[in-house]
mmCIF file of C-alpha atoms and ligand atoms in Angstrom:
data_model
loop_
_atom_site.group_PDB
_atom_site.id
_atom_site.type_symbol
_atom_site.label_atom_id
_atom_site.label_comp_id
_atom_site.label_asym_id
_atom_site.label_seq_id
_atom_site.Cartn_x
_atom_site.Cartn_y
_atom_site.Cartn_z
ATOM 1 C CA MET Z 14 67.600 145.626 90.863
ATOM 2 C CA ILE Z 15 69.710 145.416 94.492
ATOM 3 C CA ILE Z 16 68.127 141.627 94.262
ATOM 4 C CA SER Z 17 69.135 140.369 91.540
ATOM 5 C CA ARG Z 18 72.926 141.793 92.429
ATOM 6 C CA LEU Z 19 72.476 140.526 95.857
ATOM 7 C CA THR Z 20 70.839 136.764 94.135
ATOM 8 C CA ALA Z 21 74.312 137.025 91.952
ATOM 9 C CA ALA Z 22 76.593 137.552 94.387
ATOM 10 C CA LEU Z 23 74.723 134.925 96.713
ATOM 11 C CA ALA Z 24 74.660 132.528 93.768
ATOM 12 C CA ALA Z 25 78.958 133.293 92.794
ATOM 13 C CA PHE Z 26 79.614 133.174 97.047
ATOM 14 C CA ALA Z 27 78.634 128.992 96.429
ATOM 15 C CA LEU Z 28 80.192 128.135 93.653
ATOM 16 C CA SER Z 29 83.604 129.522 95.081
ATOM 17 C CA LEU Z 30 82.308 126.933 97.568
ATOM 18 C CA ALA Z 31 81.504 123.917 95.000
ATOM 19 C CA PRO Z 32 85.509 122.455 94.603
ATOM 20 C CA ALA Z 33 85.238 122.920 99.093
ATOM 21 C CA PHE Z 34 82.634 120.226 98.911
ATOM 22 C CA ALA Z 35 82.920 118.235 96.499
ATOM 23 C CA ALA Z 36 85.749 117.254 98.091
ATOM 24 C CA GLU Z 37 84.955 116.647 101.175
ATOM 25 C CA ALA Z 38 82.135 114.356 99.109
ATOM 26 C CA ARG Z 39 84.761 112.006 97.600
ATOM 27 C CA ALA Z 40 85.057 109.489 99.756
ATOM 28 C CA PRO Z 41 89.114 108.838 100.954
ATOM 29 C CA LEU Z 42 91.752 108.006 98.736
ATOM 30 C CA THR Z 43 92.310 104.485 100.008
ATOM 31 C CA ILE Z 44 95.002 101.735 99.138
ATOM 32 C CA VAL Z 45 94.548 98.284 101.612
ATOM 33 C CA ILE Z 46 97.332 95.452 100.664
ATOM 34 C CA HIS Z 47 98.332 91.689 101.872
ATOM 35 C CA GLY Z 48 101.206 89.559 101.516
ATOM 36 C CA GLY Z 49 99.164 86.383 102.435
ATOM 37 C CA ALA Z 50 98.201 84.672 104.764
ATOM 38 C CA GLY Z 51 98.571 80.810 106.651
ATOM 39 C CA ALA Z 52 100.336 80.173 109.947
ATOM 40 C CA LEU Z 53 101.702 82.768 111.163
ATOM 41 C CA GLU Z 54 101.766 82.488 114.740
ATOM 42 C CA PRO Z 55 103.971 85.314 117.325
ATOM 43 C CA GLY Z 56 107.540 84.228 117.705
ATOM 44 C CA ARG Z 57 107.809 82.382 113.684
ATOM 45 C CA TYR Z 58 109.771 85.425 113.241
ATOM 46 C CA THR Z 59 112.332 87.022 114.742
ATOM 47 C CA PRO Z 60 111.753 91.252 115.726
ATOM 48 C CA ALA Z 61 114.272 91.818 113.939
ATOM 49 C CA GLU Z 62 112.069 90.111 111.078
ATOM 50 C CA GLU Z 63 109.309 91.117 111.538
ATOM 51 C CA ALA Z 64 110.383 94.904 111.582
ATOM 52 C CA GLU Z 65 111.620 94.079 107.989
ATOM 53 C CA TYR Z 66 108.607 92.760 106.499
ATOM 54 C CA LYS Z 67 106.165 95.432 108.024
ATOM 55 C CA GLN Z 68 109.146 98.019 106.344
ATOM 56 C CA LYS Z 69 108.087 96.208 103.305
ATOM 57 C CA LEU Z 70 104.370 96.732 103.514
ATOM 58 C CA LYS Z 71 105.070 99.848 104.647
ATOM 59 C CA GLU Z 72 106.571 100.631 101.741
ATOM 60 C CA ALA Z 73 104.031 99.218 99.668
ATOM 61 C CA LEU Z 74 101.415 100.715 100.750
ATOM 62 C CA ASN Z 75 103.036 104.160 100.217
ATOM 63 C CA THR Z 76 104.103 103.895 96.599
ATOM 64 C CA GLY Z 77 100.468 102.950 96.188
ATOM 65 C CA TYR Z 78 99.355 105.748 97.898
ATOM 66 C CA ALA Z 79 101.702 108.101 95.835
ATOM 67 C CA VAL Z 80 99.439 107.625 92.935
ATOM 68 C CA LEU Z 81 96.943 107.543 94.172
ATOM 69 C CA GLU Z 82 97.761 110.976 95.951
ATOM 70 C CA SER Z 83 99.284 112.416 92.327
ATOM 71 C CA GLY Z 84 95.897 112.085 90.849
ATOM 72 C CA GLY Z 85 96.589 108.428 89.352
ATOM 73 C CA SER Z 86 93.810 105.674 88.471
ATOM 74 C CA SER Z 87 92.768 102.841 90.777
ATOM 75 C CA LEU Z 88 94.867 100.732 88.253
ATOM 76 C CA ASP Z 89 98.011 101.821 88.646
ATOM 77 C CA ALA Z 90 97.954 101.990 92.332
ATOM 78 C CA VAL Z 91 96.844 98.050 92.655
ATOM 79 C CA GLU Z 92 99.856 97.931 89.918
ATOM 80 C CA ALA Z 93 102.506 99.122 91.576
ATOM 81 C CA ALA Z 94 102.083 98.375 95.366
ATOM 82 C CA ILE Z 95 102.255 94.697 93.722
ATOM 83 C CA VAL Z 96 105.096 94.932 91.422
ATOM 84 C CA LEU Z 97 107.460 96.135 94.884
ATOM 85 C CA MET Z 98 106.240 93.150 96.570
ATOM 86 C CA GLU Z 99 106.879 90.918 93.960
ATOM 87 C CA ASP Z 100 110.717 92.935 93.517
ATOM 88 C CA SER Z 101 111.170 91.882 97.052
ATOM 89 C CA PRO Z 102 112.572 88.288 98.643
ATOM 90 C CA LEU Z 103 109.593 88.376 101.013
ATOM 91 C CA PHE Z 104 106.667 87.361 100.062
ATOM 92 C CA ASN Z 105 105.814 84.769 97.689
ATOM 93 C CA ALA Z 106 105.563 85.892 94.072
ATOM 94 C CA GLY Z 107 107.489 87.239 92.045
ATOM 95 C CA LYS Z 108 111.249 87.511 93.970
ATOM 96 C CA GLY Z 109 110.852 84.901 96.751
ATOM 97 C CA ALA Z 110 108.126 82.411 95.043
ATOM 98 C CA VAL Z 111 108.002 79.462 96.245
ATOM 99 C CA PHE Z 112 109.036 76.013 94.179
ATOM 100 C CA THR Z 113 107.173 74.060 92.374
ATOM 101 C CA ARG Z 114 107.159 70.221 93.069
ATOM 102 C CA GLU Z 115 110.110 69.813 90.049
ATOM 103 C CA GLY Z 116 112.089 72.755 92.167
ATOM 104 C CA LYS Z 117 110.792 75.266 89.193
ATOM 105 C CA ASN Z 118 108.757 78.471 90.134
ATOM 106 C CA GLU Z 119 105.530 78.838 88.304
ATOM 107 C CA LEU Z 120 103.945 82.224 88.520
ATOM 108 C CA ASP Z 121 99.863 83.910 88.624
ATOM 109 C CA ALA Z 122 98.243 86.850 88.631
ATOM 110 C CA SER Z 123 95.410 88.997 87.644
ATOM 111 C CA ILE Z 124 93.952 92.227 87.469
ATOM 112 C CA MET Z 125 90.617 93.737 87.685
ATOM 113 C CA ASP Z 126 89.106 97.432 86.496
ATOM 114 C CA GLY Z 127 86.094 97.919 88.988
ATOM 115 C CA LYS Z 128 84.878 100.916 86.904
ATOM 116 C CA THR Z 129 84.224 99.160 83.445
ATOM 117 C CA LEU Z 130 85.110 95.338 84.338
ATOM 118 C CA LYS Z 131 87.668 94.530 82.280
ATOM 119 C CA ALA Z 132 90.167 91.888 83.453
ATOM 120 C CA GLY Z 133 93.997 90.442 82.837
ATOM 121 C CA ALA Z 134 95.424 87.237 84.056
ATOM 122 C CA ILE Z 135 98.259 84.775 82.885
ATOM 123 C CA ALA Z 136 98.755 81.456 84.858
ATOM 124 C CA GLY Z 137 102.191 79.459 84.589
ATOM 125 C CA VAL Z 138 104.667 81.521 83.672
ATOM 126 C CA THR Z 139 108.582 81.397 84.076
ATOM 127 C CA HIS Z 140 110.889 84.110 82.978
ATOM 128 C CA VAL Z 141 107.803 87.108 83.500
ATOM 129 C CA LYS Z 142 110.032 89.574 85.894
ATOM 130 C CA ASN Z 143 106.590 91.693 87.547
ATOM 131 C CA PRO Z 144 103.842 88.591 86.574
ATOM 132 C CA VAL Z 145 100.974 92.284 87.274
ATOM 133 C CA LYS Z 146 102.277 94.056 84.620
ATOM 134 C CA LEU Z 147 101.914 91.399 82.498
ATOM 135 C CA ALA Z 148 98.059 90.136 83.637
ATOM 136 C CA ARG Z 149 97.573 94.299 82.921
ATOM 137 C CA ALA Z 150 99.207 93.963 79.538
ATOM 138 C CA VAL Z 151 96.827 91.763 79.170
ATOM 139 C CA MET Z 152 93.533 93.041 79.561
ATOM 140 C CA ASP Z 153 94.985 96.793 78.113
ATOM 141 C CA HIS Z 154 96.418 95.415 74.441
ATOM 142 C CA SER Z 155 94.511 92.226 74.387
ATOM 143 C CA GLU Z 156 90.627 90.527 72.799
ATOM 144 C CA HIS Z 157 90.894 87.794 76.282
ATOM 145 C CA VAL Z 158 91.010 87.950 79.950
ATOM 146 C CA MET Z 159 93.309 84.981 80.127
ATOM 147 C CA PHE Z 160 96.904 83.790 78.832
ATOM 148 C CA ALA Z 161 98.324 80.770 80.393
ATOM 149 C CA ARG Z 162 102.642 79.237 79.731
ATOM 150 C CA GLU Z 163 103.666 79.567 76.596
ATOM 151 C CA GLY Z 164 101.265 81.339 75.355
ATOM 152 C CA ALA Z 165 101.285 84.216 77.716
ATOM 153 C CA GLU Z 166 105.138 84.847 77.611
ATOM 154 C CA GLU Z 167 104.749 85.070 73.693
ATOM 155 C CA PHE Z 168 102.207 87.763 74.786
ATOM 156 C CA ALA Z 169 105.129 89.266 77.389
ATOM 157 C CA ARG Z 170 107.455 89.307 75.184
ATOM 158 C CA GLU Z 171 105.211 90.874 71.769
ATOM 159 C CA GLN Z 172 104.522 93.437 74.637
ATOM 160 C CA HIS Z 173 107.699 94.031 75.714
ATOM 161 C CA ILE Z 174 106.673 92.300 78.974
ATOM 162 C CA GLU Z 175 110.671 92.304 81.543
ATOM 163 C CA MET Z 176 111.894 88.881 80.999
ATOM 164 C CA VAL Z 177 114.363 87.618 83.501
ATOM 165 C CA LYS Z 178 116.116 84.164 83.632
ATOM 166 C CA PRO Z 179 114.119 81.460 86.425
ATOM 167 C CA LYS Z 180 117.566 81.193 88.354
ATOM 168 C CA TYR Z 181 116.345 85.498 89.050
ATOM 169 C CA PHE Z 182 113.640 83.562 91.292
ATOM 170 C CA PHE Z 183 115.107 81.680 92.918
ATOM 171 C CA THR Z 184 116.351 82.932 96.912
ATOM 172 C CA GLU Z 185 117.454 80.453 99.344
ATOM 173 C CA ALA Z 186 114.361 80.888 102.367
ATOM 174 C CA ARG Z 187 112.088 78.914 99.686
ATOM 175 C CA TRP Z 188 114.557 76.707 98.342
ATOM 176 C CA ARG Z 189 114.928 75.903 102.055
ATOM 177 C CA GLY Z 190 111.263 75.658 102.794
ATOM 178 C CA TYR Z 191 110.660 73.480 99.419
ATOM 179 C CA LYS Z 192 113.337 71.016 101.034
ATOM 180 C CA ASP Z 193 111.182 70.906 104.409
ATOM 181 C CA ALA Z 194 108.072 70.362 102.448
ATOM 182 C CA LEU Z 195 109.758 67.530 100.764
ATOM 183 C CA ALA Z 196 111.152 65.460 103.782
ATOM 184 C CA ALA Z 197 108.047 66.269 106.063
ATOM 185 C CA GLU Z 198 106.255 65.034 103.054
ATOM 186 C CA LYS Z 199 108.213 61.633 103.170
ATOM 187 C CA LYS Z 200 108.087 61.267 106.637
ATOM 188 C CA LYS Z 201 104.076 62.055 107.402
ATOM 189 C CA GLY Z 202 103.147 60.219 104.429
ATOM 190 C CA ALA Z 203 101.006 62.409 104.011
ATOM 191 C CA SER Z 204 100.120 64.862 100.418
ATOM 192 C CA LEU Z 205 101.234 68.039 100.900
ATOM 193 C CA PRO Z 206 102.827 69.200 104.225
ATOM 194 C CA VAL Z 207 100.062 71.429 106.152
ATOM 195 C CA ASP Z 208 102.124 74.490 107.330
ATOM 196 C CA PHE Z 209 102.869 77.880 105.328
ATOM 197 C CA LYS Z 210 102.119 76.618 101.318
ATOM 198 C CA TYR Z 211 100.193 79.465 100.455
ATOM 199 C CA GLY Z 212 100.928 83.394 100.311
ATOM 200 C CA THR Z 213 99.957 85.891 98.177
ATOM 201 C CA VAL Z 214 100.691 89.334 97.970
ATOM 202 C CA GLY Z 215 97.187 92.044 96.800
ATOM 203 C CA ALA Z 216 96.039 95.034 96.532
ATOM 204 C CA LEU Z 217 93.165 96.881 96.329
ATOM 205 C CA ALA Z 218 91.933 100.338 95.444
ATOM 206 C CA LEU Z 219 89.558 103.980 95.670
ATOM 207 C CA ASP Z 220 90.735 107.333 93.429
ATOM 208 C CA ALA Z 221 89.626 110.037 92.955
ATOM 209 C CA GLU Z 222 87.634 109.453 90.562
ATOM 210 C CA GLY Z 223 85.803 106.696 92.992
ATOM 211 C CA ASN Z 224 86.975 103.938 91.100
ATOM 212 C CA LEU Z 225 87.870 100.788 92.439
ATOM 213 C CA ALA Z 226 90.424 97.940 91.259
ATOM 214 C CA ALA Z 227 92.058 94.733 93.043
ATOM 215 C CA ALA Z 228 94.764 93.326 91.633
ATOM 216 C CA THR Z 229 96.765 89.745 93.379
ATOM 217 C CA SER Z 230 99.865 87.708 92.631
ATOM 218 C CA THR Z 231 101.641 84.694 93.174
ATOM 219 C CA GLY Z 232 103.993 82.154 93.043
ATOM 220 C CA GLY Z 233 101.101 79.285 94.488
ATOM 221 C CA MET Z 234 101.862 76.198 96.707
ATOM 222 C CA THR Z 235 105.372 75.030 97.348
ATOM 223 C CA LEU Z 236 105.172 71.677 95.754
ATOM 224 C CA LYS Z 237 102.666 71.990 93.748
ATOM 225 C CA ARG Z 238 102.343 69.879 90.888
ATOM 226 C CA PHE Z 239 103.384 70.799 87.342
ATOM 227 C CA GLY Z 240 101.206 73.336 85.594
ATOM 228 C CA ARG Z 241 98.693 73.581 88.742
ATOM 229 C CA VAL Z 242 97.415 76.784 88.877
ATOM 230 C CA GLY Z 243 94.887 78.123 91.581
ATOM 231 C CA ASP Z 244 92.649 80.671 92.356
ATOM 232 C CA THR Z 245 94.983 84.067 91.944
ATOM 233 C CA PRO Z 246 94.532 84.581 88.012
ATOM 234 C CA ILE Z 247 90.860 83.438 88.619
ATOM 235 C CA ILE Z 248 88.813 86.416 88.272
ATOM 236 C CA GLY Z 249 86.199 86.019 90.819
ATOM 237 C CA ALA Z 250 88.146 82.823 92.922
ATOM 238 C CA GLY Z 251 91.396 84.887 93.869
ATOM 239 C CA THR Z 252 90.298 89.181 92.530
ATOM 240 C CA PHE Z 253 87.030 90.709 92.034
ATOM 241 C CA ALA Z 254 86.793 94.548 91.776
ATOM 242 C CA ASP Z 255 83.435 96.372 90.780
ATOM 243 C CA ASN Z 256 82.602 99.779 91.521
ATOM 244 C CA LYS Z 257 78.746 99.108 91.957
ATOM 245 C CA SER Z 258 79.463 96.578 94.748
ATOM 246 C CA CYS Z 259 83.118 96.297 96.308
ATOM 247 C CA ALA Z 260 86.956 95.163 95.627
ATOM 248 C CA VAL Z 261 88.639 91.605 96.788
ATOM 249 C CA SER Z 262 92.170 90.373 96.622
ATOM 250 C CA SER Z 263 92.200 87.077 98.251
ATOM 251 C CA THR Z 264 95.364 84.548 100.001
ATOM 252 C CA GLY Z 265 94.745 81.305 101.526
ATOM 253 C CA TRP Z 266 94.557 77.122 99.939
ATOM 254 C CA GLY Z 267 93.790 77.879 96.476
ATOM 255 C CA GLU Z 268 91.181 75.552 95.775
ATOM 256 C CA PHE Z 269 88.957 76.103 98.235
ATOM 257 C CA PHE Z 270 89.061 80.282 96.791
ATOM 258 C CA MET Z 271 87.978 78.554 93.085
ATOM 259 C CA ARG Z 272 85.153 76.320 94.558
ATOM 260 C CA LEU Z 273 83.743 79.182 96.573
ATOM 261 C CA THR Z 274 84.404 81.961 93.623
ATOM 262 C CA ILE Z 275 85.312 83.507 97.346
ATOM 263 C CA ALA Z 276 86.300 86.816 95.920
ATOM 264 C CA ARG Z 277 82.817 87.383 93.219
ATOM 265 C CA ASP Z 278 80.703 85.657 96.763
ATOM 266 C CA VAL Z 279 81.959 89.014 98.526
ATOM 267 C CA CYS Z 280 80.721 91.536 96.375
ATOM 268 C CA ALA Z 281 78.042 89.388 95.207
ATOM 269 C CA GLN Z 282 76.839 89.660 99.172
ATOM 270 C CA VAL Z 283 77.543 93.931 98.691
ATOM 271 C CA GLU Z 284 75.637 93.366 96.051
ATOM 272 C CA TYR Z 285 72.565 92.284 96.048
ATOM 273 C CA ALA Z 286 72.089 91.223 99.734
ATOM 274 C CA GLY Z 287 73.094 94.660 100.474
ATOM 275 C CA LYS Z 288 75.785 93.269 103.286
ATOM 276 C CA SER Z 289 78.885 95.627 104.054
ATOM 277 C CA VAL Z 290 82.019 94.492 103.163
ATOM 278 C CA LYS Z 291 82.409 93.968 106.856
ATOM 279 C CA ASP Z 292 79.550 91.031 107.206
ATOM 280 C CA ALA Z 293 79.598 90.029 103.591
ATOM 281 C CA ALA Z 294 83.986 88.872 104.614
ATOM 282 C CA HIS Z 295 83.190 87.809 107.871
ATOM 283 C CA ASP Z 296 79.989 85.089 106.191
ATOM 284 C CA VAL Z 297 82.401 84.246 103.715
ATOM 285 C CA ILE Z 298 85.777 83.574 105.328
ATOM 286 C CA HIS Z 299 84.099 82.349 108.567
ATOM 287 C CA ASN Z 300 80.936 79.925 107.403
ATOM 288 C CA ARG Z 301 81.623 79.678 104.445
ATOM 289 C CA LEU Z 302 85.251 79.031 103.693
ATOM 290 C CA GLN Z 303 85.517 77.475 107.609
ATOM 291 C CA SER Z 304 82.717 74.919 107.085
ATOM 292 C CA ALA Z 305 84.608 73.260 103.366
ATOM 293 C CA GLY Z 306 88.261 72.966 104.974
ATOM 294 C CA GLY Z 307 89.680 75.580 103.146
ATOM 295 C CA ASP Z 308 91.863 78.882 105.190
ATOM 296 C CA GLY Z 309 92.616 81.883 103.858
ATOM 297 C CA GLY Z 310 91.479 85.521 103.933
ATOM 298 C CA VAL Z 311 90.578 88.362 101.994
ATOM 299 C CA ILE Z 312 90.883 91.724 101.763
ATOM 300 C CA VAL Z 313 88.414 93.980 100.101
ATOM 301 C CA LEU Z 314 87.197 97.745 99.740
ATOM 302 C CA ALA Z 315 83.760 99.592 99.383
ATOM 303 C CA PRO Z 316 83.515 102.480 96.827
ATOM 304 C CA ASN Z 317 83.291 104.528 100.173
ATOM 305 C CA GLY Z 318 86.370 104.085 101.788
ATOM 306 C CA ASP Z 319 85.012 101.179 103.953
ATOM 307 C CA TYR Z 320 87.684 97.878 104.224
ATOM 308 C CA VAL Z 321 88.145 95.345 105.846
ATOM 309 C CA MET Z 322 91.074 92.600 107.031
ATOM 310 C CA ASP Z 323 89.314 89.316 107.610
ATOM 311 C CA PHE Z 324 90.942 86.018 107.656
ATOM 312 C CA ASN Z 325 90.763 82.545 109.364
ATOM 313 C CA SER Z 326 93.808 81.231 109.151
ATOM 314 C CA ALA Z 327 96.774 82.027 111.908
ATOM 315 C CA GLY Z 328 97.712 85.271 110.698
ATOM 316 C CA MET Z 329 97.853 87.230 107.180
ATOM 317 C CA PHE Z 330 100.768 89.905 106.187
ATOM 318 C CA ARG Z 331 98.177 92.999 105.195
ATOM 319 C CA GLY Z 332 98.625 96.875 105.234
ATOM 320 C CA VAL Z 333 95.951 100.199 105.008
ATOM 321 C CA LYS Z 334 96.445 103.619 104.208
ATOM 322 C CA GLN Z 335 93.911 105.895 103.757
ATOM 323 C CA GLU Z 336 93.534 110.072 103.133
ATOM 324 C CA GLY Z 337 94.456 111.738 106.240
ATOM 325 C CA GLY Z 338 95.845 108.710 107.912
ATOM 326 C CA GLU Z 339 99.613 106.687 108.248
ATOM 327 C CA ALA Z 340 100.434 103.214 106.543
ATOM 328 C CA LYS Z 341 98.958 100.484 109.447
ATOM 329 C CA VAL Z 342 101.032 97.391 109.448
ATOM 330 C CA ALA Z 343 100.121 93.992 110.940
ATOM 331 C CA ILE Z 344 100.848 90.215 110.800
ATOM 332 C CA TYR Z 345 99.129 88.228 113.296
ATOM 333 C CA GLY Z 346 95.724 87.773 114.617
ATOM 334 C CA GLU Z 347 96.045 90.922 116.676
HETATM 335 N N1 LIG T 419 96.226 81.126 96.837
HETATM 336 C C1 LIG T 419 97.116 80.631 96.233
HETATM 337 C C2 LIG T 419 97.604 79.802 95.404
HETATM 338 O O1 LIG T 419 96.662 79.130 95.469
HETATM 339 O O2 LIG T 419 97.600 79.280 93.870
#
């Protein structure tokens, strides 16, 4: 009798501890972002400009993290972080997108759910304020994965996604970059100026349920030809997420990221070769991308909360916030 009462008391005590142990066993809530890679050498920006970029990166991290902290999904967290960067004129996505050869803005985006492997992507839209929201709507409310151009915009209207006039995306700084790129091209006779032609925003998150998500959004490359689509909306190149391996968002010279299916390659190395996300990202960026002649970077997040932000360009706008820690951001190769 005494023994059975003791056993029951011990069992009740163990049960009361269970939630605490479960919380400890859970991987840490994590959000990782990038704001584009490229020729980002120290001295490129004034201290005031650097502070502005860092502030916006922190805001994006905190916005995404707040979603995770309140029990929201990794998909909602990455979408919220990207919307904030799309709305900022600082990054090459949404407002502040680079100009095509014809002086227009054509936007690409994608999102992927690591739990279900569902994905949504859009390419070449010109009136959608937040391309990532449309990519999410494609994933959630259509039977397809990708819509392009007029078809994407027709779907956006059906889904009551906010539309804007093309001039909404205009910024003086990007217009100057476009004019400078045209002038440099004329002078050198080169097809594309080699300076900062990339820039993309991306976010990865790990939520309390242990689910990964990834999303990426971009204006593409300065002087891209009408209809050119880069890696950003290509699942497996610009974006990938699978709870079995990792989540990835890419930034860089899209043509190389497409040919090498960079995002999927990182996760395939984790899944099939048993590599850590750090080793897989290192191989893909510093061996495969490098030897192919491409440049840029990736952010990668594992289901256990391990993450890496790796690049072979001079710099990459990037940041991370993990449970129990502050938002950390960086720009250069430090
Ligand atoms: N990585 C962006 C692009 O090439 O379009």
